[in-house]
Every structure is written in C-alpha cells, then in structure tokens.
Amino acid sequence: MRYSLIADAYEKIEATTKRLEMTDYLVDLLKKTPKELIDKVVYLTQGKLYPDFMGIEIGVAEKLAIRAIARASGHSETEIEEDLKRTGDIGETTQNFVAKKKQVTLFQQPLTVQKVYETFEKMAKASGEGAMDLKTSLLAGLLANATPKEAKYITRTVTGKLRLGIADMTVLDALAIAYGGGKEAREFLERAYNISSDLGRVAKVLVEEGLEGIKKFKVMIGEPIRPMLAERLSSPQEILEKLGGKCVAEFKYDGERIQAHIDNEKITLFSRRLENITSQYPDAAELLKKHVKAKQAILEAECVAIDPETGEMRPFQELMHRRRKYGIQKAIEEYPVSLFMFDALYIDGKDLTVEPYPIRREFLEKTIIEGERVRIAEYIITDNPEELERFFLLAIENGCEGLICKSIGKDSIYRAGARGWLWIKYKRDYKGEMTDTVDLVIVGAFHGKGRRAGTYGALLLAAYDPETDTFKTVCKCGSGFTDEDLANLPKMLEPHRIPHKHPRVISNLEADVWFEPKKVIEVIGAEITISPIHTCAKDKIRKGAGLAIRFPRFTGNYRPDKAAEDATTEKEIIEMYRSQLKVSTE
Ligand code: ATP
C-alpha cells in the first residue's frame, strides 16, 4: 500500500469540519487498506504506532526534524528555521523544502505504508547514545523519498502534531461502515474497544474474523479496560430512588484510580487515563502480589497516600510526589500508599464485566486477603436515606471525598468506558481550605503501633467552649511530630494523666489515655468538615454532627504561653468553617 493513499486521505480529512464527511473519507481509506495493515493504518490516523497504554512515542523534537529536513533537502537549518517562524507549522515547512530539494535522490522509491511504519518504529525504539543521529538519518531517509505532501504528514506524525481531530468514536463508526455491515455494528465494536482500549486490535479482529469475532471479543490481561464512571446527585433520597430503592454505598477514597492487571508474578498498573504507571508504584505492585489469591486478575482500586507514621489517609495531592522517574525509592518511603479495592473485572479465566455488581464483589472478597495496607472499600447496603447520610459523614470524617453509591440490580454490569446511573457519586459540594493555624488542648491519646510502640500514635485534641466551660474534641492528630517530640510526649503529659475522661471534656471517642486539659499545641489542617464523631459545634451546623479538622498536623509549636482556656474556641471553629464555605466552590 502506497503511503500517498494515506496522505491524500489526511488532506481531505483536514479540509473538512463535518464529522460525517470525515467518517466517509476514513471509510474510503480503510476500504483501500489491505487486511494485514489495517491495525497500523488505524494507529497512524491517530498519530500513533501502538495503543496509548503501551506508552511508546516516536518522540522527535522539532529541532531534530529541522536537521533531517536540511539533510534531505540540501537547504541550511537556518533557512528552515526562518520558514518555520513564518508558517508556524513544521508540516508545511517540510512540504516547502521537500518541494525545492536541491539534490535529486537516485533510485527514489515510492514510499509504502509498511516502510513508513517500520521506520517510525525504529525511531521510537532508538535509545541511548547515538539515538539522535539515528533518528535524524531515519527521518531524512524517509523525507528524501517522499513527495512534498507525504513529507508534510510524516514530520507532523513524528513530532506529535498530526492533529486530524479523528476521535476514537469516529474510527469506530468508520469501521462499522467499512467492515461491519453498517452502523448497527457500532455497539459491538464499541464494547470491544471499551474492554481493550486498542482500536488497532478491534480493527484487525473485525477484518479477519468479522462481526462474529468482535462479538466474541474477550477481556485480556495487559489490555486496560476503559473505566466505568459515575454520575452525580446531591441528596440521599434522590440517589436511592435512582438506584431502585436500595444500593451499596462505598467510601469514595481520595487518591488515584488504579487498574491492576495481575498475571502470576507480573503486575501491571494502569491509571484512570490508562497510562502504564507500574514504575511509579512498585510498592503497590508488591502489595498486590501478597494480597491477591488469584493467578490472573484485573482488579480496580483507589491508591491513597498514607501517613507513614500513623497509617492515616493523607490528601490526594501527596501522591503527586510519586509522579517521578527518579528517586522513586525515597518517594516510596516518604509517601507510602494503601490500596482500597473496589471492583473485580476478571479472575482466573472469568470475565466479570458482564456480571452484576454483587457477584463481582463476591469474587473480589474471595480473592483479596485483606491486610493493613490492602483493604476492600468500606461499604454498607442500605435502603434508608438517613443511614446513607450518616455513612456519608463517616466517609468524610475518615478523609474520604464522600460516597459512591452503586446499583445492585440485575443489570448492574461493569459498563466499561461509560458514565452512567449505575454508579452515583455523593460528594461534598464544596472544598474548603484551612489557611490559619489553631491552638488546641490535648485531652487524650492513643497508643502507637509499629515504629511508634511505647509512645503515642495520635493525640485527641479539643477546642474550648467558654459558654459551657468545656473542651470539645475536633480531631485526632498523629502527623507532624518529630522523633524527638514523640519521645518526649509521654514524659511531658505524664503529670496530667488521669484514669478517666476529665469531667470538662466532651468526647464520643474512647481514648486509651486521658489527660486533664492543660497542654496546648498549634495545629494546621487541610480544612474543617462536618463530622459525625467529634463534639465541637455538635448540632450547631447540622443535627447529629459536629465539626472536625481534616488532615490535622502539628506545626511544631508547643504553646506553653497559653492556658487551656486560651485555646481556639468552638465559636472560632464555627466561624472558620463558615468563611471557608463562602470562599470556596468546587
Ligand atoms: P470524573 O468521573 O468526572 O472524571 P473523577 O475522575 O474525579 O471525575 P469522580 O467521578 O469524582 O472521579 O469519581 C469517580 C472516581 O472515584 C473513580 O474514578 C475512582 O478513582 C474514585 N473512587 C474512590 N473510591 C471508589 C469506589 N469505592 N468505587 C469507585 N470509584 C471510587
């Protein structure tokens, strides 16, 4: 197949803004494509060589392209740079210079799609020393044999600027028309794409095995399944109505979605956007090796940053430290993660995407050996709006964003790649930010575990209410303490230790150790949220709930200058909560 057929089609596609015309041109091109090249042509029309999840890019910088154009055309790099400034388009500039080539290539051969694809592949694979030179000469070789029009699209492709605007769904339409017998085939093609994320493979199976092959398309380990997404509602009643009166409600953890493909010892992790992120989370891969009983599985989880000292969940932003190529070992120690498993899509030969959620969950529960760092998402099954609301508050209290409520009906299959009403998110409609520190009173403590054995894992902190002269809890704080702080805390607090809760302390939590309210420390948090557990501002904002500081952290400042009665008051906390609501919208 001549590459010129592709270039001609691109030119037409580029000239239209109408999706239907675009589809027609694509149909033409696909019909002209021999069977064995169909996958490659599909990838090429999207400016790629492979499906995205393989993470392989041709990776040619503009500078390198300029050098190659110079070599192929016999013009100087400065001339080309000047022209590029004028056109602003590396494709157009290439076309101009290939059209006015100084030397004529001997034995010029028409470019074939195979040749172009193979050369692109060599460029993508070139690495290490000499890679730049190799890429330049490979590109120059192609340009020397290309017509000006072909050259334009070749440089656009290698520099990642082939923007024909052909969406995945347009390719599926075109395939349905060209080889599926018409638009009716689209539904089956779409499912095949949604469970494989690989348009090239879908095209190949279609031309080789017909629609029957597409209908038999199977989930495959190593090919990410496009994620199922949730709709959103803002009241428990509405949610229950929409889900047929009863649902599973799960904590909506605030981390990064991970789709884990487990093939015996080999673990591959894909992000929500289906990038391969295994190298960012080698610790998560290790955890899965230990905690998954199946030999082969595709499971979904939310990967959440945790405090290395206390094991408590940390804000989502902390995971950003894991988005790096180097120093990953250090980042793993500083920003460890926990996995909260929430779906099973494939287990040992069984495609679960077609099963209703209760069955998938049963499989998930049978497959996961829970441990401190790998858990199944916290859930309830309920038909009661009040219970749903309480569970929502509990989720927030625990550092989650809210709930994902899921259908448990017969039709509750895994709808890959779709946002639908089988999953409904119930999130807070604001996200506050705590800008100021607060001074809180230490009223209790919890014993530490692991590295913190022998000292405290977290302190129970309270705000002061002058009206009732009581201390009301607002958070458990275990972060921000240095090793020295930790070693000193038991000594410092010992003189204030009492055998039971102090009468002026109001707490729903049972601390391991109680103190008389004396010591004040400075704390900063991420925000102030509604809490079903803490007693500060109880019933003042919402019936049955108080306020809590989310993600509290000791600033390092002890406040010996303050008496317990000088601590931040309940009223101040309420004001901070209200002003947060005013300034922030999501
Ligand atoms: P969008 O769906 O608009 O792209 P998003 O990616 O921020 O937004 P949301 O729709 O707000 O996500 O919520 C869905 C996300 O919630 C999932 O992609 C997943 O990462 C996360 N999540 C956390 N806990 C769960 C759970 N128990 N079940 C399903 N998803 C969960």
mmCIF file of C-alpha atoms and ligand atoms in Angstrom, residues 229-230 250-253 256-257 272 302 342 377 404 406 419 423 425 427, ligand 1:
data_model
loop_
_atom_site.group_PDB
_atom_site.id
_atom_site.type_symbol
_atom_site.label_atom_id
_atom_site.label_comp_id
_atom_site.label_asym_id
_atom_site.label_seq_id
_atom_site.Cartn_x
_atom_site.Cartn_y
_atom_site.Cartn_z
ATOM 1 C CA LEU A 229 -17.610 6.367 35.641
ATOM 2 C CA ALA A 230 -20.206 7.787 37.956
ATOM 3 C CA GLU A 250 -18.929 2.737 49.417
ATOM 4 C CA PHE A 251 -16.408 5.224 50.725
ATOM 5 C CA LYS A 252 -15.129 7.366 47.873
ATOM 6 C CA TYR A 253 -11.426 7.358 48.625
ATOM 7 C CA GLU A 256 -5.520 7.756 42.275
ATOM 8 C CA ARG A 257 -7.551 5.140 40.464
ATOM 9 C CA ARG A 272 -7.512 6.364 35.101
ATOM 10 C CA GLU A 302 -8.047 3.541 44.726
ATOM 11 C CA PHE A 342 -13.436 -1.705 44.761
ATOM 12 C CA ALA A 377 -13.595 -0.446 50.133
ATOM 13 C CA ILE A 404 -20.002 6.162 45.509
ATOM 14 C CA LYS A 406 -23.707 1.560 43.275
ATOM 15 C CA ARG A 419 -20.600 7.366 32.647
ATOM 16 C CA TRP A 423 -22.802 4.454 39.895
ATOM 17 C CA LYS A 425 -21.259 9.841 43.467
ATOM 18 C CA LYS A 427 -19.668 14.304 47.242
HETATM 19 P P1 ATP B 1 -14.813 12.214 36.614
HETATM 20 O O1 ATP B 1 -15.598 10.958 36.887
HETATM 21 O O2 ATP B 1 -15.665 13.402 36.344
HETATM 22 O O3 ATP B 1 -13.719 12.014 35.654
HETATM 23 P P2 ATP B 1 -13.084 11.917 38.747
HETATM 24 O O4 ATP B 1 -12.154 11.091 37.955
HETATM 25 O O5 ATP B 1 -12.535 12.959 39.627
HETATM 26 O O6 ATP B 1 -14.157 12.628 37.928
HETATM 27 P P3 ATP B 1 -15.337 11.070 40.126
HETATM 28 O O7 ATP B 1 -16.359 10.893 39.054
HETATM 29 O O8 ATP B 1 -15.431 12.245 41.006
HETATM 30 O O9 ATP B 1 -13.879 10.907 39.552
HETATM 31 O O10 ATP B 1 -15.386 9.769 40.959
HETATM 32 C C1 ATP B 1 -15.074 8.544 40.422
HETATM 33 C C2 ATP B 1 -13.711 8.184 40.930
HETATM 34 O O11 ATP B 1 -13.752 7.912 42.317
HETATM 35 C C3 ATP B 1 -13.184 6.901 40.337
HETATM 36 O O12 ATP B 1 -12.566 7.138 39.114
HETATM 37 C C4 ATP B 1 -12.225 6.396 41.384
HETATM 38 O O13 ATP B 1 -10.944 6.899 41.119
HETATM 39 C C5 ATP B 1 -12.686 7.042 42.666
HETATM 40 N N1 ATP B 1 -13.157 6.099 43.695
HETATM 41 C C6 ATP B 1 -12.814 6.160 45.011
HETATM 42 N N2 ATP B 1 -13.418 5.209 45.713
HETATM 43 C C7 ATP B 1 -14.193 4.492 44.854
HETATM 44 C C8 ATP B 1 -15.064 3.385 44.996
HETATM 45 N N3 ATP B 1 -15.296 2.812 46.176
HETATM 46 N N4 ATP B 1 -15.684 2.939 43.872
HETATM 47 C C9 ATP B 1 -15.474 3.517 42.671
HETATM 48 N N5 ATP B 1 -14.661 4.574 42.475
HETATM 49 C C10 ATP B 1 -14.013 5.065 43.553
#
